[in-house]
């Protein structure tokens, strides 16, 4: 697509559209900084009945929601399609059918309104949600390079982020989970304990009532792909971290199994089932309600607190170790799990101790939204990184080189 094909108005206004998972979202953001609107239609209640996101249902809901959500975002911002400089959309990673709804609609709008189209990586969006807010509030000054922890239901990644001379951002993926994402572990453990969905907010709130040191969960060394290759070449068992190489990867499937084993060996199964039944009968009970808390005995609350303490400790250790190893001048935490209160408290305390700035998104921007997509699109717009009509959904889209 050639630049002069478009009517760029110089308003700095970008419409962002996000549909990668279970939220249909649209937002209008000016110059990557000022969100004029930020509309999110969540499907959480729909998927809660199934204990996880059902891809076919998600696509259908996006289809139903995308037009009214975009219309609401434009109305709330008080702008017309004519006023926009570009239309940005999440191209991946995410659910193929869900992504396609947003992409197809964004392409149609781009074509119809004669505005450039910008494809945005969802994970880059999460990082820019924080940077946008840090700039807006003029609070924490983030210097480059940054270490970004993106931690959600689908991802647990560490990126080293830098801005190029022409304004575009470049990323290096320096750590990743080798199995479950941290949010996935929260959701699975909550399910094992008969708590509601999504599990993160339940565990976050209930953990405040338990003893975080009651159950000593431990994270061992992680076998990387290279470790496994080396061990098969050498014909001996891999032992995790190879000497001389630092490993910033994560693994959360082990702690989930450890929680399951704890439930079984401590005779907690019946209590879990009773809790599951009670919560199914009372969908109005949330983790803050006294009725929900009353369903959890001391042993359960201690298990919940210990699980969270271990997960947050692991995220914290890996993030700060990577920041130190790569000379990062600040840490940015984003994604759904960045809403976690213990995580925020402990990251802030560690950052203060080291004199390293740390930034989180507001709660509204920590879950999936489109303001972050429009914000991440701004440097691409300035660098004229436009997509053409071949833009498609890339469910496994990666961010940055490894
Ligand atoms: O970023 P997000 O909205 O969607 C994607 O996965 O991309 O993240 C949702 C995840 C879920 O796994 C949810 O349990 C987790 O974020 N989450 C939390 C909290 N709030 C949401 N995890 C821990 N503590 C929370 N307060
Ligand atoms: Zn997300």
Tab-separated table of C-alpha atoms and ligand atoms in Angstrom:
chain	number	residue	atom	x	y	z
A	1	UNK	CA	0.000	0.000	0.000
A	2	UNK	CA	1.496	3.339	-0.963
A	3	UNK	CA	1.453	6.212	1.465
A	4	UNK	CA	-0.295	8.571	-0.924
A	5	UNK	CA	-3.177	6.090	-1.263
A	6	UNK	CA	-4.396	7.371	2.089
A	7	UNK	CA	-5.917	10.519	3.370
A	8	UNK	CA	-3.727	11.119	6.425
A	9	UNK	CA	-5.205	14.095	8.231
A	10	UNK	CA	-2.418	14.746	10.707
A	11	UNK	CA	-4.824	14.535	13.626
A	12	UNK	CA	-2.752	11.830	15.298
A	13	UNK	CA	-5.961	9.861	15.856
A	14	UNK	CA	-5.743	6.089	15.584
A	15	UNK	CA	-8.673	3.704	15.968
A	16	UNK	CA	-7.523	0.460	17.583
A	17	UNK	CA	-9.433	-2.819	17.359
A	18	UNK	CA	-8.685	-5.883	19.512
A	19	UNK	CA	-10.364	-9.304	19.270
A	20	UNK	CA	-7.613	-11.848	19.966
A	21	UNK	CA	-9.266	-13.713	22.836
A	22	UNK	CA	-12.435	-13.090	24.831
A	23	UNK	CA	-12.815	-9.303	24.776
A	24	UNK	CA	-14.048	-7.306	21.790
A	25	UNK	CA	-12.471	-3.887	22.176
A	26	UNK	CA	-12.122	-0.608	20.308
A	27	UNK	CA	-10.469	2.676	21.283
A	28	UNK	CA	-9.451	5.991	19.786
A	29	UNK	CA	-6.039	7.237	20.932
A	30	UNK	CA	-4.316	10.493	19.980
A	31	UNK	CA	-0.585	10.306	19.174
A	32	UNK	CA	-0.122	7.133	21.226
A	33	UNK	CA	-0.767	9.052	24.417
A	34	UNK	CA	-4.283	10.243	25.017
A	35	UNK	CA	-7.141	7.717	25.019
A	36	UNK	CA	-10.290	9.544	23.863
A	37	UNK	CA	-12.307	6.357	24.270
A	38	UNK	CA	-11.699	2.789	25.374
A	39	UNK	CA	-14.623	0.384	24.995
A	40	UNK	CA	-14.411	-3.274	26.022
A	41	UNK	CA	-17.163	-5.868	25.633
A	42	UNK	CA	-16.114	-8.792	27.792
A	43	UNK	CA	-17.289	-12.348	27.186
A	44	UNK	CA	-16.077	-13.455	30.601
A	45	UNK	CA	-19.533	-14.458	31.848
A	46	UNK	CA	-20.217	-16.511	28.733
A	47	UNK	CA	-17.000	-18.531	29.054
A	48	UNK	CA	-17.185	-18.781	32.863
A	49	UNK	CA	-19.778	-21.560	32.456
A	50	UNK	CA	-17.140	-23.656	30.665
A	51	UNK	CA	-14.166	-22.807	32.911
A	52	UNK	CA	-12.171	-21.463	29.953
A	53	UNK	CA	-12.465	-19.679	26.627
A	54	UNK	CA	-14.377	-21.688	23.980
A	55	UNK	CA	-12.939	-20.576	20.590
A	56	UNK	CA	-16.134	-21.012	18.497
A	57	UNK	CA	-18.236	-19.112	21.016
A	58	UNK	CA	-15.597	-16.382	21.175
A	59	UNK	CA	-15.639	-15.848	17.375
A	60	UNK	CA	-19.430	-15.678	17.352
A	61	UNK	CA	-19.478	-13.117	20.164
A	62	UNK	CA	-16.834	-10.989	18.433
A	63	UNK	CA	-18.997	-11.012	15.298
A	64	UNK	CA	-21.959	-9.835	17.328
A	65	UNK	CA	-19.976	-7.153	19.177
A	66	UNK	CA	-17.393	-5.706	16.819
A	67	UNK	CA	-19.653	-3.224	14.981
A	68	UNK	CA	-21.390	-1.765	18.080
A	69	UNK	CA	-18.095	-1.650	20.029
A	70	UNK	CA	-16.303	0.284	17.265
A	71	UNK	CA	-19.313	2.584	16.894
A	72	UNK	CA	-19.326	3.251	20.651
A	73	UNK	CA	-15.591	4.009	20.634
A	74	UNK	CA	-16.006	6.520	17.793
A	75	UNK	CA	-19.018	8.155	19.439
A	76	UNK	CA	-17.396	8.380	22.858
A	77	UNK	CA	-14.311	9.986	21.277
A	78	UNK	CA	-16.550	12.333	19.306
A	79	UNK	CA	-14.723	11.696	16.024
A	80	UNK	CA	-15.653	10.443	12.553
A	81	UNK	CA	-13.772	7.955	10.366
A	82	UNK	CA	-12.733	10.912	8.248
A	83	UNK	CA	-10.825	12.372	11.262
A	84	UNK	CA	-8.629	9.287	11.722
A	85	UNK	CA	-5.018	8.984	10.643
A	86	UNK	CA	-4.997	5.179	10.714
A	87	UNK	CA	-6.787	2.012	11.783
A	88	UNK	CA	-4.817	-0.465	13.898
A	89	UNK	CA	-5.748	-4.050	14.632
A	90	UNK	CA	-4.319	-6.996	16.568
A	91	UNK	CA	-2.875	-9.492	14.074
A	92	UNK	CA	-1.778	-12.082	16.691
A	93	UNK	CA	-1.049	-13.978	18.800
A	94	UNK	CA	-4.486	-15.271	19.730
A	95	UNK	CA	-7.377	-17.454	18.577
A	96	UNK	CA	-7.499	-17.638	14.764
A	97	UNK	CA	-11.255	-17.171	14.378
A	98	UNK	CA	-11.388	-14.427	16.992
A	99	UNK	CA	-8.496	-12.495	15.418
A	100	UNK	CA	-10.082	-12.768	11.968
A	101	UNK	CA	-13.216	-10.915	13.057
A	102	UNK	CA	-11.242	-7.827	14.112
A	103	UNK	CA	-8.846	-7.995	11.164
A	104	UNK	CA	-11.593	-8.374	8.555
A	105	UNK	CA	-13.564	-5.467	9.976
A	106	UNK	CA	-10.450	-3.268	10.293
A	107	UNK	CA	-9.528	-4.013	6.679
A	108	UNK	CA	-13.021	-3.131	5.505
A	109	UNK	CA	-12.922	0.157	7.454
A	110	UNK	CA	-9.442	0.966	6.168
A	111	UNK	CA	-10.540	0.334	2.596
A	112	UNK	CA	-13.851	2.149	2.969
A	113	UNK	CA	-12.426	5.223	4.730
A	114	UNK	CA	-9.165	5.272	2.756
A	115	UNK	CA	-7.032	5.149	5.914
A	116	UNK	CA	-3.790	3.192	6.383
A	117	UNK	CA	-4.002	-0.128	8.183
A	118	UNK	CA	-1.505	-1.076	10.907
A	119	UNK	CA	-1.067	-4.622	12.245
A	120	UNK	CA	-0.109	-4.791	15.931
A	121	UNK	CA	1.260	-7.670	17.985
A	122	UNK	CA	-1.020	-8.141	21.021
A	123	UNK	CA	1.986	-8.527	23.351
A	124	UNK	CA	3.499	-5.280	22.123
A	125	UNK	CA	0.120	-3.733	22.911
A	126	UNK	CA	0.339	-4.879	26.538
A	127	UNK	CA	3.783	-3.248	26.864
A	128	UNK	CA	2.566	0.031	25.340
A	129	UNK	CA	-0.445	0.182	27.657
A	130	UNK	CA	2.019	0.782	30.482
A	131	UNK	CA	4.268	3.166	28.580
A	132	UNK	CA	1.270	5.231	27.495
A	133	UNK	CA	0.060	5.605	31.066
A	134	UNK	CA	3.545	6.319	32.437
A	135	UNK	CA	3.841	9.204	29.943
A	136	UNK	CA	0.291	10.409	30.603
A	137	UNK	CA	0.633	10.642	34.327
A	138	UNK	CA	4.133	12.052	34.057
A	139	UNK	CA	4.994	9.841	37.028
A	140	UNK	CA	7.647	7.174	36.497
A	141	UNK	CA	10.241	8.155	33.884
A	142	UNK	CA	11.159	5.020	31.975
A	143	UNK	CA	14.596	5.015	30.369
A	144	UNK	CA	15.683	2.511	27.733
A	145	UNK	CA	16.369	-0.334	27.402
A	146	UNK	CA	13.414	-1.700	29.298
A	147	UNK	CA	12.771	-5.179	30.598
A	148	UNK	CA	9.115	-6.027	29.945
A	149	UNK	CA	7.327	-8.881	31.702
A	150	UNK	CA	4.136	-9.769	29.824
A	151	UNK	CA	2.181	-12.136	32.014
A	152	UNK	CA	-1.365	-13.229	31.213
A	153	UNK	CA	-3.586	-16.257	30.698
A	154	UNK	CA	-1.860	-17.099	27.419
A	155	UNK	CA	1.648	-15.677	27.856
A	156	UNK	CA	4.579	-15.361	30.201
A	157	UNK	CA	7.401	-13.598	28.387
A	158	UNK	CA	10.372	-11.403	29.194
A	159	UNK	CA	11.389	-8.899	26.519
A	160	UNK	CA	14.229	-6.458	26.271
A	161	UNK	CA	12.691	-3.431	24.539
A	162	UNK	CA	14.462	-0.553	22.801
A	163	UNK	CA	13.409	2.233	20.468
A	164	UNK	CA	15.212	2.674	17.139
A	165	UNK	CA	16.325	6.042	15.829
A	166	UNK	CA	13.295	6.333	13.509
A	167	UNK	CA	10.959	5.719	16.439
A	168	UNK	CA	9.991	2.072	15.807
A	169	UNK	CA	10.424	-0.340	18.730
A	170	UNK	CA	12.526	-3.498	18.650
A	171	UNK	CA	12.236	-6.426	21.061
A	172	UNK	CA	14.342	-9.360	22.113
A	173	UNK	CA	12.539	-12.272	23.748
A	174	UNK	CA	14.924	-13.179	26.588
A	175	UNK	CA	12.611	-15.472	28.586
A	176	UNK	CA	9.399	-17.444	28.113
A	177	UNK	CA	7.359	-20.175	29.727
A	178	UNK	CA	8.187	-23.664	28.544
A	179	UNK	CA	4.673	-24.915	29.432
A	180	UNK	CA	1.732	-23.105	31.105
A	181	UNK	CA	1.402	-19.335	31.323
A	182	UNK	CA	1.251	-17.909	34.860
A	183	UNK	CA	-2.396	-16.819	34.425
A	184	UNK	CA	-3.215	-20.294	33.142
A	185	UNK	CA	-1.718	-21.735	36.347
A	186	UNK	CA	-3.911	-19.354	38.374
A	187	UNK	CA	-6.982	-20.436	36.398
A	188	UNK	CA	-6.178	-24.160	36.648
A	189	UNK	CA	-5.367	-24.044	40.371
A	190	UNK	CA	-8.578	-22.084	41.036
A	191	UNK	CA	-10.468	-24.783	39.152
A	192	UNK	CA	-8.736	-27.547	41.150
A	193	UNK	CA	-9.859	-25.755	44.323
A	194	UNK	CA	-13.474	-25.355	43.149
A	195	UNK	CA	-13.168	-21.548	42.899
A	196	UNK	CA	-14.639	-19.299	40.197
A	197	UNK	CA	-13.350	-18.348	36.736
A	198	UNK	CA	-11.116	-16.584	35.916
A	199	UNK	CA	-9.067	-17.814	38.834
A	200	UNK	CA	-6.615	-14.908	39.147
A	201	UNK	CA	-8.902	-12.465	40.956
A	202	UNK	CA	-10.205	-15.244	43.262
A	203	UNK	CA	-6.744	-16.340	44.313
A	204	UNK	CA	-5.530	-12.734	44.610
A	205	UNK	CA	-8.279	-11.809	47.069
A	206	UNK	CA	-8.412	-15.058	49.066
A	207	UNK	CA	-4.596	-15.255	49.383
A	208	UNK	CA	-4.720	-12.214	51.707
A	209	UNK	CA	-6.405	-14.423	54.312
A	210	UNK	CA	-3.896	-17.281	54.280
A	211	UNK	CA	-0.312	-17.951	55.416
A	212	UNK	CA	1.988	-17.595	52.363
A	213	UNK	CA	4.677	-19.734	53.989
A	214	UNK	CA	2.419	-22.637	55.055
A	215	UNK	CA	3.196	-24.813	52.007
A	216	UNK	CA	6.813	-24.542	50.762
A	217	UNK	CA	6.408	-24.733	46.957
A	218	UNK	CA	9.702	-24.638	45.106
A	219	UNK	CA	10.634	-23.806	41.511
A	220	UNK	CA	13.490	-25.957	40.233
A	221	UNK	CA	15.790	-25.249	37.283
A	222	UNK	CA	14.144	-25.359	33.853
A	223	UNK	CA	15.221	-27.493	30.950
A	224	UNK	CA	15.521	-25.245	27.924
A	225	UNK	CA	15.315	-26.495	24.364
A	226	UNK	CA	19.095	-26.114	24.118
A	227	UNK	CA	19.616	-28.073	27.343
A	228	UNK	CA	17.530	-30.932	25.959
A	229	UNK	CA	19.417	-30.910	22.646
A	230	UNK	CA	22.751	-30.871	24.448
A	231	UNK	CA	21.728	-33.715	26.738
A	232	UNK	CA	20.559	-35.907	23.866
A	233	UNK	CA	23.765	-35.162	21.959
A	234	UNK	CA	25.862	-36.018	24.976
A	235	UNK	CA	23.645	-39.002	25.819
A	236	UNK	CA	23.188	-38.023	29.459
A	237	UNK	CA	20.378	-36.537	31.484
A	238	UNK	CA	19.830	-32.796	31.264
A	239	UNK	CA	20.351	-31.042	34.559
A	240	UNK	CA	18.610	-27.763	33.842
A	241	UNK	CA	20.774	-24.678	33.592
A	242	UNK	CA	23.999	-25.298	31.760
A	243	UNK	CA	27.062	-23.829	33.363
A	244	UNK	CA	27.857	-20.349	32.108
A	245	UNK	CA	24.440	-19.713	30.557
A	246	UNK	CA	21.727	-17.947	32.470
A	247	UNK	CA	18.190	-19.092	31.958
A	248	UNK	CA	15.285	-16.673	32.263
A	249	UNK	CA	12.578	-19.145	31.277
A	250	UNK	CA	9.547	-20.082	33.358
A	251	UNK	CA	7.612	-23.277	34.056
A	252	UNK	CA	4.254	-23.294	35.846
A	253	UNK	CA	2.882	-26.762	35.168
A	254	UNK	CA	4.841	-28.277	38.080
A	255	UNK	CA	3.227	-26.105	40.753
A	256	UNK	CA	-0.224	-26.933	39.399
A	257	UNK	CA	0.542	-30.647	39.795
A	258	UNK	CA	1.952	-29.994	43.277
A	259	UNK	CA	-1.322	-28.287	44.292
A	260	UNK	CA	-3.309	-31.248	42.933
A	261	UNK	CA	-1.120	-33.664	44.896
A	262	UNK	CA	-1.541	-31.555	48.050
A	263	UNK	CA	-5.340	-31.619	47.675
A	264	UNK	CA	-5.289	-35.404	47.304
A	265	UNK	CA	-2.842	-36.202	50.080
A	266	UNK	CA	-4.584	-33.861	52.551
A	267	UNK	CA	-8.097	-35.231	52.004
A	268	UNK	CA	-9.444	-31.950	50.609
A	269	UNK	CA	-11.456	-33.410	47.713
A	270	UNK	CA	-14.885	-33.387	49.352
A	271	UNK	CA	-14.501	-29.799	50.503
A	272	UNK	CA	-13.510	-28.802	46.950
A	273	UNK	CA	-16.638	-30.440	45.520
A	274	UNK	CA	-18.878	-28.800	48.105
A	275	UNK	CA	-17.367	-25.406	47.278
A	276	UNK	CA	-17.800	-25.999	43.533
A	277	UNK	CA	-21.492	-26.854	44.045
A	278	UNK	CA	-22.138	-23.877	46.322
A	279	UNK	CA	-20.506	-21.413	43.909
A	280	UNK	CA	-22.408	-22.917	40.954
A	281	UNK	CA	-25.649	-22.293	42.859
A	282	UNK	CA	-24.600	-18.724	43.722
A	283	UNK	CA	-22.995	-17.125	40.684
A	284	UNK	CA	-23.494	-13.740	42.407
A	285	UNK	CA	-20.863	-14.546	45.067
A	286	UNK	CA	-17.487	-13.024	44.233
A	287	UNK	CA	-14.190	-13.517	46.087
A	288	UNK	CA	-14.937	-10.470	48.246
A	289	UNK	CA	-18.226	-11.847	49.539
A	290	UNK	CA	-18.241	-13.262	53.064
A	291	UNK	CA	-20.238	-16.272	51.803
A	292	UNK	CA	-17.444	-17.195	49.374
A	293	UNK	CA	-14.750	-16.744	52.027
A	294	UNK	CA	-16.757	-18.925	54.435
A	295	UNK	CA	-16.488	-21.775	51.901
A	296	UNK	CA	-12.708	-21.885	52.412
A	297	UNK	CA	-11.188	-23.417	55.549
A	298	UNK	CA	-7.770	-22.436	56.923
A	299	UNK	CA	-5.943	-25.197	55.055
A	300	UNK	CA	-7.425	-24.017	51.736
A	301	UNK	CA	-6.624	-20.352	52.398
A	302	UNK	CA	-3.037	-21.296	53.346
A	303	UNK	CA	-2.693	-23.357	50.158
A	304	UNK	CA	-3.983	-20.443	48.052
A	305	UNK	CA	-1.632	-17.945	49.757
A	306	UNK	CA	1.357	-20.284	49.387
A	307	UNK	CA	0.646	-20.897	45.694
A	308	UNK	CA	0.501	-17.164	44.992
A	309	UNK	CA	3.576	-16.403	47.086
A	310	UNK	CA	5.600	-18.971	45.120
A	311	UNK	CA	4.376	-17.857	41.669
A	312	UNK	CA	4.946	-14.157	42.360
A	313	UNK	CA	8.371	-14.922	43.868
A	314	UNK	CA	9.354	-16.802	40.729
A	315	UNK	CA	8.162	-14.022	38.394
A	316	UNK	CA	10.017	-11.488	40.542
A	317	UNK	CA	13.324	-13.358	40.703
A	318	UNK	CA	13.461	-14.074	36.963
A	319	UNK	CA	12.455	-10.530	35.992
A	320	UNK	CA	14.981	-8.751	38.209
A	321	UNK	CA	17.752	-11.196	37.333
A	322	UNK	CA	17.108	-10.632	33.601
A	323	UNK	CA	16.950	-6.848	34.093
A	324	UNK	CA	20.339	-6.963	35.774
A	325	UNK	CA	21.893	-9.318	33.206
A	326	UNK	CA	20.807	-7.154	30.242
A	327	UNK	CA	21.412	-3.771	31.856
A	328	UNK	CA	17.750	-2.737	31.703
A	329	UNK	CA	17.046	0.732	33.145
A	330	UNK	CA	13.480	-0.027	34.146
A	331	UNK	CA	10.874	-2.789	34.357
A	332	UNK	CA	7.411	-2.776	32.840
A	333	UNK	CA	4.886	-5.391	33.941
A	334	UNK	CA	1.739	-5.976	31.881
A	335	UNK	CA	-0.950	-8.530	30.972
A	336	UNK	CA	-3.868	-9.786	33.054
A	337	UNK	CA	-1.710	-11.084	35.926
A	338	UNK	CA	-0.195	-7.580	36.328
A	339	UNK	CA	-3.461	-6.804	38.138
A	340	UNK	CA	-2.316	-9.030	41.010
A	341	UNK	CA	-1.949	-7.089	44.255
A	342	UNK	CA	0.875	-9.157	45.776
A	343	UNK	CA	2.801	-9.001	42.504
A	344	UNK	CA	2.512	-5.194	42.410
A	345	UNK	CA	3.512	-4.824	46.034
A	346	UNK	CA	6.556	-7.090	45.837
A	347	UNK	CA	7.793	-5.800	42.454
A	348	UNK	CA	7.524	-2.224	43.736
A	349	UNK	CA	9.390	-3.068	46.958
A	350	UNK	CA	12.198	-4.848	45.080
A	351	UNK	CA	12.433	-2.031	42.523
A	352	UNK	CA	12.669	0.572	45.300
A	353	UNK	CA	15.394	-1.466	46.966
A	354	UNK	CA	17.414	-1.554	43.725
A	355	UNK	CA	16.611	2.010	42.649
A	356	UNK	CA	15.122	0.706	39.408
A	357	UNK	CA	11.850	2.228	38.159
A	358	UNK	CA	8.945	-0.192	37.690
A	359	UNK	CA	5.624	0.557	35.991
A	360	UNK	CA	2.288	-1.267	35.827
A	361	UNK	CA	-0.855	-0.512	33.853
A	362	UNK	CA	-3.934	0.798	35.628
A	363	UNK	CA	-6.366	-2.027	36.379
A	364	UNK	CA	-8.518	-0.974	33.391
A	365	UNK	CA	-5.572	-1.341	30.997
A	366	UNK	CA	-4.068	-4.507	32.514
A	367	UNK	CA	-6.638	-6.776	30.866
A	368	UNK	CA	-7.183	-6.895	27.102
A	369	UNK	CA	-8.207	-3.575	25.557
A	370	UNK	CA	-7.782	-1.675	22.305
A	371	UNK	CA	-6.237	1.543	23.663
A	372	UNK	CA	-3.010	-0.454	23.984
A	373	UNK	CA	-3.278	-1.521	20.317
A	374	UNK	CA	-3.778	2.070	19.135
A	375	UNK	CA	-0.907	3.236	21.372
A	376	UNK	CA	1.498	0.576	20.048
A	377	UNK	CA	0.471	1.528	16.492
A	378	UNK	CA	1.599	5.156	16.887
A	379	UNK	CA	5.385	4.592	16.483
A	380	UNK	CA	4.577	2.306	13.533
A	381	UNK	CA	2.456	5.076	12.015
A	382	UNK	CA	5.333	7.545	12.451
A	383	UNK	CA	7.720	5.024	10.850
A	384	UNK	CA	5.119	4.382	8.074
A	385	UNK	CA	5.002	0.647	8.870
A	386	UNK	CA	1.661	-0.033	7.181
A	387	UNK	CA	0.011	-3.366	6.456
A	388	UNK	CA	-1.600	-4.147	3.129
A	389	UNK	CA	-4.711	-6.094	2.162
A	390	UNK	CA	-2.891	-9.394	2.684
A	391	UNK	CA	-2.832	-8.849	6.480
A	392	UNK	CA	-4.131	-12.038	8.077
A	393	UNK	CA	-4.508	-13.624	11.503
A	394	UNK	CA	-1.264	-15.099	12.875
A	395	UNK	CA	-2.283	-17.139	15.946
A	396	UNK	CA	1.345	-17.914	16.917
A	397	UNK	CA	2.781	-14.490	16.079
A	398	UNK	CA	6.031	-13.911	17.968
A	399	UNK	CA	7.359	-10.639	19.262
A	400	UNK	CA	11.016	-9.905	18.575
A	401	UNK	CA	13.994	-12.150	17.993
A	402	UNK	CA	14.897	-14.827	20.516
B	1	LIG	O1	-4.366	-10.402	29.565
B	1	LIG	P1	-5.601	-11.168	29.891
B	1	LIG	O2	-6.875	-10.404	30.149
B	1	LIG	O3	-5.946	-12.177	28.772
B	1	LIG	C1	-4.981	-12.985	28.171
B	1	LIG	O4	-4.744	-14.075	28.719
B	1	LIG	O5	-4.385	-12.515	27.159
B	1	LIG	O6	-5.246	-12.083	31.157
B	1	LIG	C2	-6.193	-12.937	31.761
B	1	LIG	C3	-5.464	-13.722	32.831
B	1	LIG	C4	-6.308	-14.834	33.433
B	1	LIG	O7	-5.530	-16.004	33.485
B	1	LIG	C5	-6.630	-14.315	34.832
B	1	LIG	O8	-6.811	-15.343	35.787
B	1	LIG	C6	-5.419	-13.487	35.130
B	1	LIG	O9	-5.090	-12.856	33.905
B	1	LIG	N1	-5.691	-12.482	36.170
B	1	LIG	C7	-5.061	-12.450	37.366
B	1	LIG	C8	-5.638	-11.385	38.099
B	1	LIG	N2	-6.589	-10.791	37.309
B	1	LIG	C9	-6.599	-11.484	36.133
B	1	LIG	N3	-4.101	-13.227	37.875
B	1	LIG	C10	-3.677	-12.957	39.119
B	1	LIG	N4	-4.179	-11.978	39.889
B	1	LIG	C11	-5.159	-11.163	39.426
B	1	LIG	N5	-5.640	-10.181	40.192
B	2	LIG	ZN1	-3.748	-10.085	26.646
